[in-house]
JSON list of C-alpha atoms and ligand atoms in Angstrom, two decimals:
[
{"chain": "A", "resi": 63, "resn": "UNK", "atom": "CA", "xyz": [-38.82, 79.26, 8.87]},
{"chain": "A", "resi": 64, "resn": "UNK", "atom": "CA", "xyz": [-40.96, 75.80, 7.90]},
{"chain": "A", "resi": 65, "resn": "UNK", "atom": "CA", "xyz": [-41.46, 74.28, 10.71]},
{"chain": "A", "resi": 66, "resn": "UNK", "atom": "CA", "xyz": [-38.84, 70.87, 10.06]},
{"chain": "A", "resi": 67, "resn": "UNK", "atom": "CA", "xyz": [-36.46, 73.25, 9.88]},
{"chain": "A", "resi": 68, "resn": "UNK", "atom": "CA", "xyz": [-33.13, 72.51, 11.49]},
{"chain": "A", "resi": 69, "resn": "UNK", "atom": "CA", "xyz": [-33.04, 73.20, 15.72]},
{"chain": "A", "resi": 70, "resn": "UNK", "atom": "CA", "xyz": [-30.47, 75.68, 14.57]},
{"chain": "A", "resi": 71, "resn": "UNK", "atom": "CA", "xyz": [-32.70, 77.76, 11.89]},
{"chain": "A", "resi": 72, "resn": "UNK", "atom": "CA", "xyz": [-36.05, 77.74, 14.29]},
{"chain": "A", "resi": 73, "resn": "UNK", "atom": "CA", "xyz": [-33.55, 78.81, 17.11]},
{"chain": "A", "resi": 74, "resn": "UNK", "atom": "CA", "xyz": [-31.29, 81.60, 14.89]},
{"chain": "A", "resi": 75, "resn": "UNK", "atom": "CA", "xyz": [-35.07, 83.12, 13.26]},
{"chain": "A", "resi": 76, "resn": "UNK", "atom": "CA", "xyz": [-36.21, 83.11, 17.18]},
{"chain": "A", "resi": 77, "resn": "UNK", "atom": "CA", "xyz": [-33.65, 85.04, 19.24]},
{"chain": "A", "resi": 78, "resn": "UNK", "atom": "CA", "xyz": [-33.83, 87.41, 15.79]},
{"chain": "A", "resi": 79, "resn": "UNK", "atom": "CA", "xyz": [-37.25, 88.57, 15.58]},
{"chain": "A", "resi": 80, "resn": "UNK", "atom": "CA", "xyz": [-37.33, 88.85, 19.40]},
{"chain": "A", "resi": 81, "resn": "UNK", "atom": "CA", "xyz": [-34.05, 91.06, 19.29]},
{"chain": "A", "resi": 82, "resn": "UNK", "atom": "CA", "xyz": [-35.19, 92.66, 16.40]},
{"chain": "A", "resi": 83, "resn": "UNK", "atom": "CA", "xyz": [-38.65, 93.57, 18.43]},
{"chain": "A", "resi": 84, "resn": "UNK", "atom": "CA", "xyz": [-36.46, 95.26, 20.87]},
{"chain": "A", "resi": 85, "resn": "UNK", "atom": "CA", "xyz": [-35.24, 98.51, 20.33]},
{"chain": "A", "resi": 86, "resn": "UNK", "atom": "CA", "xyz": [-32.73, 98.45, 23.34]},
{"chain": "A", "resi": 87, "resn": "UNK", "atom": "CA", "xyz": [-31.96, 94.76, 22.88]},
{"chain": "A", "resi": 88, "resn": "UNK", "atom": "CA", "xyz": [-28.03, 95.51, 21.91]},
{"chain": "A", "resi": 89, "resn": "UNK", "atom": "CA", "xyz": [-26.89, 91.68, 21.86]},
{"chain": "A", "resi": 90, "resn": "UNK", "atom": "CA", "xyz": [-29.32, 88.37, 22.44]},
{"chain": "A", "resi": 91, "resn": "UNK", "atom": "CA", "xyz": [-28.51, 84.62, 22.47]},
{"chain": "A", "resi": 92, "resn": "UNK", "atom": "CA", "xyz": [-29.44, 81.64, 23.88]},
{"chain": "A", "resi": 93, "resn": "UNK", "atom": "CA", "xyz": [-26.47, 79.84, 26.05]},
{"chain": "A", "resi": 94, "resn": "UNK", "atom": "CA", "xyz": [-27.12, 75.82, 25.45]},
{"chain": "A", "resi": 95, "resn": "UNK", "atom": "CA", "xyz": [-26.55, 73.95, 29.15]},
{"chain": "A", "resi": 96, "resn": "UNK", "atom": "CA", "xyz": [-23.98, 70.92, 26.81]},
{"chain": "A", "resi": 97, "resn": "UNK", "atom": "CA", "xyz": [-22.85, 68.25, 29.38]},
{"chain": "A", "resi": 98, "resn": "UNK", "atom": "CA", "xyz": [-22.95, 70.80, 33.04]},
{"chain": "A", "resi": 99, "resn": "UNK", "atom": "CA", "xyz": [-21.30, 73.48, 31.01]},
{"chain": "A", "resi": 100, "resn": "UNK", "atom": "CA", "xyz": [-23.33, 76.83, 29.12]},
{"chain": "A", "resi": 101, "resn": "UNK", "atom": "CA", "xyz": [-22.13, 77.14, 25.78]},
{"chain": "A", "resi": 102, "resn": "UNK", "atom": "CA", "xyz": [-22.73, 79.81, 23.36]},
{"chain": "A", "resi": 103, "resn": "UNK", "atom": "CA", "xyz": [-25.70, 78.70, 21.15]},
{"chain": "A", "resi": 104, "resn": "UNK", "atom": "CA", "xyz": [-27.75, 81.12, 18.08]},
{"chain": "A", "resi": 105, "resn": "UNK", "atom": "CA", "xyz": [-27.12, 84.36, 19.02]},
{"chain": "A", "resi": 106, "resn": "UNK", "atom": "CA", "xyz": [-26.83, 87.97, 16.90]},
{"chain": "A", "resi": 107, "resn": "UNK", "atom": "CA", "xyz": [-23.36, 88.54, 17.30]},
{"chain": "A", "resi": 108, "resn": "UNK", "atom": "CA", "xyz": [-20.20, 86.67, 18.45]},
{"chain": "A", "resi": 109, "resn": "UNK", "atom": "CA", "xyz": [-19.07, 87.28, 22.21]},
{"chain": "A", "resi": 110, "resn": "UNK", "atom": "CA", "xyz": [-16.59, 86.89, 24.03]},
{"chain": "A", "resi": 111, "resn": "UNK", "atom": "CA", "xyz": [-17.43, 84.03, 26.28]},
{"chain": "A", "resi": 112, "resn": "UNK", "atom": "CA", "xyz": [-19.29, 81.20, 24.40]},
{"chain": "A", "resi": 113, "resn": "UNK", "atom": "CA", "xyz": [-18.33, 78.32, 27.40]},
{"chain": "A", "resi": 114, "resn": "UNK", "atom": "CA", "xyz": [-19.31, 79.78, 31.16]},
{"chain": "A", "resi": 115, "resn": "UNK", "atom": "CA", "xyz": [-19.04, 77.37, 33.88]},
{"chain": "A", "resi": 116, "resn": "UNK", "atom": "CA", "xyz": [-22.00, 77.43, 36.34]},
{"chain": "A", "resi": 117, "resn": "UNK", "atom": "CA", "xyz": [-21.45, 79.93, 39.21]},
{"chain": "A", "resi": 118, "resn": "UNK", "atom": "CA", "xyz": [-20.25, 81.56, 36.92]},
{"chain": "A", "resi": 119, "resn": "UNK", "atom": "CA", "xyz": [-21.30, 85.28, 35.62]},
{"chain": "A", "resi": 120, "resn": "UNK", "atom": "CA", "xyz": [-24.54, 86.39, 35.64]},
{"chain": "A", "resi": 121, "resn": "UNK", "atom": "CA", "xyz": [-25.63, 83.87, 33.22]},
{"chain": "A", "resi": 122, "resn": "UNK", "atom": "CA", "xyz": [-23.92, 80.96, 35.35]},
{"chain": "A", "resi": 123, "resn": "UNK", "atom": "CA", "xyz": [-25.56, 82.29, 38.54]},
{"chain": "A", "resi": 124, "resn": "UNK", "atom": "CA", "xyz": [-29.16, 81.45, 37.00]},
{"chain": "A", "resi": 125, "resn": "UNK", "atom": "CA", "xyz": [-28.35, 77.69, 36.44]},
{"chain": "A", "resi": 126, "resn": "UNK", "atom": "CA", "xyz": [-26.94, 78.05, 40.44]},
{"chain": "A", "resi": 127, "resn": "UNK", "atom": "CA", "xyz": [-29.60, 79.31, 41.68]},
{"chain": "A", "resi": 128, "resn": "UNK", "atom": "CA", "xyz": [-32.01, 77.80, 39.53]},
{"chain": "A", "resi": 129, "resn": "UNK", "atom": "CA", "xyz": [-33.69, 82.25, 38.58]},
{"chain": "A", "resi": 130, "resn": "UNK", "atom": "CA", "xyz": [-33.85, 83.87, 36.23]},
{"chain": "A", "resi": 131, "resn": "UNK", "atom": "CA", "xyz": [-31.90, 87.11, 36.68]},
{"chain": "A", "resi": 132, "resn": "UNK", "atom": "CA", "xyz": [-32.60, 90.54, 35.68]},
{"chain": "A", "resi": 133, "resn": "UNK", "atom": "CA", "xyz": [-29.73, 93.01, 36.72]},
{"chain": "A", "resi": 134, "resn": "UNK", "atom": "CA", "xyz": [-30.30, 96.90, 36.22]},
{"chain": "A", "resi": 135, "resn": "UNK", "atom": "CA", "xyz": [-27.01, 98.10, 36.16]},
{"chain": "A", "resi": 136, "resn": "UNK", "atom": "CA", "xyz": [-24.03, 95.51, 35.19]},
{"chain": "A", "resi": 137, "resn": "UNK", "atom": "CA", "xyz": [-21.17, 97.67, 37.35]},
{"chain": "A", "resi": 138, "resn": "UNK", "atom": "CA", "xyz": [-22.77, 96.68, 40.65]},
{"chain": "A", "resi": 139, "resn": "UNK", "atom": "CA", "xyz": [-22.06, 92.79, 39.99]},
{"chain": "A", "resi": 140, "resn": "UNK", "atom": "CA", "xyz": [-18.76, 91.73, 41.13]},
{"chain": "A", "resi": 141, "resn": "UNK", "atom": "CA", "xyz": [-19.36, 88.14, 39.50]},
{"chain": "A", "resi": 142, "resn": "UNK", "atom": "CA", "xyz": [-20.31, 89.85, 36.08]},
{"chain": "A", "resi": 143, "resn": "UNK", "atom": "CA", "xyz": [-18.42, 88.93, 32.67]},
{"chain": "A", "resi": 144, "resn": "UNK", "atom": "CA", "xyz": [-18.32, 91.18, 30.06]},
{"chain": "A", "resi": 145, "resn": "UNK", "atom": "CA", "xyz": [-18.37, 90.70, 27.28]},
{"chain": "A", "resi": 146, "resn": "UNK", "atom": "CA", "xyz": [-19.27, 94.73, 25.20]},
{"chain": "A", "resi": 147, "resn": "UNK", "atom": "CA", "xyz": [-17.75, 97.42, 27.22]},
{"chain": "A", "resi": 148, "resn": "UNK", "atom": "CA", "xyz": [-20.69, 99.37, 26.86]},
{"chain": "A", "resi": 149, "resn": "UNK", "atom": "CA", "xyz": [-23.71, 96.56, 28.29]},
{"chain": "A", "resi": 150, "resn": "UNK", "atom": "CA", "xyz": [-24.92, 98.69, 31.45]},
{"chain": "A", "resi": 151, "resn": "UNK", "atom": "CA", "xyz": [-28.23, 96.07, 31.84]},
{"chain": "A", "resi": 152, "resn": "UNK", "atom": "CA", "xyz": [-28.68, 91.75, 31.33]},
{"chain": "A", "resi": 153, "resn": "UNK", "atom": "CA", "xyz": [-31.60, 90.34, 31.32]},
{"chain": "A", "resi": 154, "resn": "UNK", "atom": "CA", "xyz": [-30.36, 86.02, 31.83]},
{"chain": "A", "resi": 155, "resn": "UNK", "atom": "CA", "xyz": [-34.16, 83.69, 31.92]},
{"chain": "A", "resi": 156, "resn": "UNK", "atom": "CA", "xyz": [-33.77, 79.95, 32.21]},
{"chain": "A", "resi": 157, "resn": "UNK", "atom": "CA", "xyz": [-34.96, 76.84, 29.48]},
{"chain": "A", "resi": 158, "resn": "UNK", "atom": "CA", "xyz": [-36.57, 74.28, 30.84]},
{"chain": "A", "resi": 159, "resn": "UNK", "atom": "CA", "xyz": [-37.70, 71.23, 29.64]},
{"chain": "A", "resi": 160, "resn": "UNK", "atom": "CA", "xyz": [-38.99, 68.22, 31.35]},
{"chain": "A", "resi": 161, "resn": "UNK", "atom": "CA", "xyz": [-37.65, 69.60, 34.33]},
{"chain": "A", "resi": 162, "resn": "UNK", "atom": "CA", "xyz": [-34.26, 69.96, 33.46]},
{"chain": "A", "resi": 163, "resn": "UNK", "atom": "CA", "xyz": [-32.97, 73.51, 32.69]},
{"chain": "A", "resi": 164, "resn": "UNK", "atom": "CA", "xyz": [-30.86, 73.42, 29.15]},
{"chain": "A", "resi": 165, "resn": "UNK", "atom": "CA", "xyz": [-30.12, 76.63, 27.90]},
{"chain": "A", "resi": 166, "resn": "UNK", "atom": "CA", "xyz": [-31.05, 80.38, 28.62]},
{"chain": "A", "resi": 167, "resn": "UNK", "atom": "CA", "xyz": [-31.98, 83.88, 26.88]},
{"chain": "A", "resi": 168, "resn": "UNK", "atom": "CA", "xyz": [-29.35, 86.25, 27.54]},
{"chain": "A", "resi": 169, "resn": "UNK", "atom": "CA", "xyz": [-30.10, 89.70, 26.34]},
{"chain": "A", "resi": 170, "resn": "UNK", "atom": "CA", "xyz": [-27.72, 92.92, 26.65]},
{"chain": "A", "resi": 171, "resn": "UNK", "atom": "CA", "xyz": [-28.53, 96.67, 26.82]},
{"chain": "A", "resi": 172, "resn": "UNK", "atom": "CA", "xyz": [-26.27, 99.26, 26.45]},
{"chain": "A", "resi": 173, "resn": "UNK", "atom": "CA", "xyz": [-29.42, 101.39, 28.38]},
{"chain": "A", "resi": 174, "resn": "UNK", "atom": "CA", "xyz": [-29.50, 101.09, 32.32]},
{"chain": "A", "resi": 175, "resn": "UNK", "atom": "CA", "xyz": [-32.84, 99.00, 33.74]},
{"chain": "A", "resi": 176, "resn": "UNK", "atom": "CA", "xyz": [-33.43, 98.34, 29.63]},
{"chain": "A", "resi": 177, "resn": "UNK", "atom": "CA", "xyz": [-35.34, 95.02, 30.93]},
{"chain": "A", "resi": 178, "resn": "UNK", "atom": "CA", "xyz": [-38.31, 94.70, 32.64]},
{"chain": "A", "resi": 179, "resn": "UNK", "atom": "CA", "xyz": [-41.37, 91.88, 33.89]},
{"chain": "A", "resi": 180, "resn": "UNK", "atom": "CA", "xyz": [-42.65, 91.91, 30.78]},
{"chain": "A", "resi": 181, "resn": "UNK", "atom": "CA", "xyz": [-39.93, 91.35, 29.03]},
{"chain": "A", "resi": 182, "resn": "UNK", "atom": "CA", "xyz": [-38.70, 88.42, 31.63]},
{"chain": "A", "resi": 183, "resn": "UNK", "atom": "CA", "xyz": [-42.23, 86.79, 31.18]},
{"chain": "A", "resi": 184, "resn": "UNK", "atom": "CA", "xyz": [-42.33, 87.46, 27.26]},
{"chain": "A", "resi": 185, "resn": "UNK", "atom": "CA", "xyz": [-38.67, 85.53, 27.24]},
{"chain": "A", "resi": 186, "resn": "UNK", "atom": "CA", "xyz": [-40.80, 82.74, 29.37]},
{"chain": "A", "resi": 187, "resn": "UNK", "atom": "CA", "xyz": [-43.32, 82.79, 27.06]},
{"chain": "A", "resi": 188, "resn": "UNK", "atom": "CA", "xyz": [-40.78, 82.06, 23.65]},
{"chain": "A", "resi": 189, "resn": "UNK", "atom": "CA", "xyz": [-39.24, 79.73, 26.04]},
{"chain": "A", "resi": 190, "resn": "UNK", "atom": "CA", "xyz": [-41.71, 77.50, 26.48]},
{"chain": "A", "resi": 191, "resn": "UNK", "atom": "CA", "xyz": [-42.43, 77.05, 22.68]},
{"chain": "A", "resi": 192, "resn": "UNK", "atom": "CA", "xyz": [-38.47, 76.57, 22.37]},
{"chain": "A", "resi": 193, "resn": "UNK", "atom": "CA", "xyz": [-37.49, 74.48, 24.34]},
{"chain": "A", "resi": 194, "resn": "UNK", "atom": "CA", "xyz": [-37.99, 71.23, 22.95]},
{"chain": "A", "resi": 195, "resn": "UNK", "atom": "CA", "xyz": [-35.03, 72.35, 20.12]},
{"chain": "A", "resi": 196, "resn": "UNK", "atom": "CA", "xyz": [-33.54, 73.94, 22.43]},
{"chain": "A", "resi": 197, "resn": "UNK", "atom": "CA", "xyz": [-33.52, 70.85, 24.27]},
{"chain": "A", "resi": 198, "resn": "UNK", "atom": "CA", "xyz": [-32.42, 68.85, 20.91]},
{"chain": "A", "resi": 199, "resn": "UNK", "atom": "CA", "xyz": [-29.88, 71.27, 20.06]},
{"chain": "A", "resi": 200, "resn": "UNK", "atom": "CA", "xyz": [-27.93, 71.11, 23.63]},
{"chain": "A", "resi": 201, "resn": "UNK", "atom": "CA", "xyz": [-28.15, 66.89, 23.33]},
{"chain": "A", "resi": 202, "resn": "UNK", "atom": "CA", "xyz": [-29.89, 66.23, 26.27]},
{"chain": "B", "resi": 176, "resn": "LIG", "atom": "N1", "xyz": [-22.94, 88.79, 30.38]},
{"chain": "B", "resi": 176, "resn": "LIG", "atom": "C1", "xyz": [-22.65, 87.78, 30.49]},
{"chain": "B", "resi": 176, "resn": "LIG", "atom": "C2", "xyz": [-21.72, 87.04, 30.00]},
{"chain": "B", "resi": 176, "resn": "LIG", "atom": "C3", "xyz": [-22.61, 87.14, 28.69]},
{"chain": "B", "resi": 176, "resn": "LIG", "atom": "S1", "xyz": [-22.45, 87.39, 27.80]},
{"chain": "B", "resi": 176, "resn": "LIG", "atom": "O1", "xyz": [-22.97, 89.18, 28.03]},
{"chain": "B", "resi": 176, "resn": "LIG", "atom": "C4", "xyz": [-23.11, 87.17, 25.96]},
{"chain": "B", "resi": 176, "resn": "LIG", "atom": "C5", "xyz": [-22.32, 87.04, 32.44]},
{"chain": "B", "resi": 176, "resn": "LIG", "atom": "O2", "xyz": [-21.88, 87.69, 33.13]},
{"chain": "B", "resi": 176, "resn": "LIG", "atom": "O3", "xyz": [-22.77, 86.11, 32.56]}
]
């Protein structure tokens, strides 16, 4: 993808590449922080929850707690929003631009405990690189 390509195209490609590099990742996406609500943006497949309020589910909890979330087994989380009955573990990594949360990565796996601190570190680094484009797509 050329560096002058539209933000959406670049972010789709980034999500697709990092997803394809990880065999245990079964759904990958970026939620954009739009007007105080998480709105589904680039993703590898459609999902049931395309708008998530702050505080709801694993995704909304990351924002309300200002903290990445790594869930070993989603069956143990009360405040979980299921997108697929097969999902077992999930990671949410916040994306910040100029000190503000502009979005987050959300990755689901059908395997328990699929996500490590190395995955979190990788997504944090990628998030820093793409943050300006996420901010612009979110309209921040
Ligand atoms: N499981 C998420 C909802 C998003 S879907 O996984 C794509 C949550 O609990 O916030």
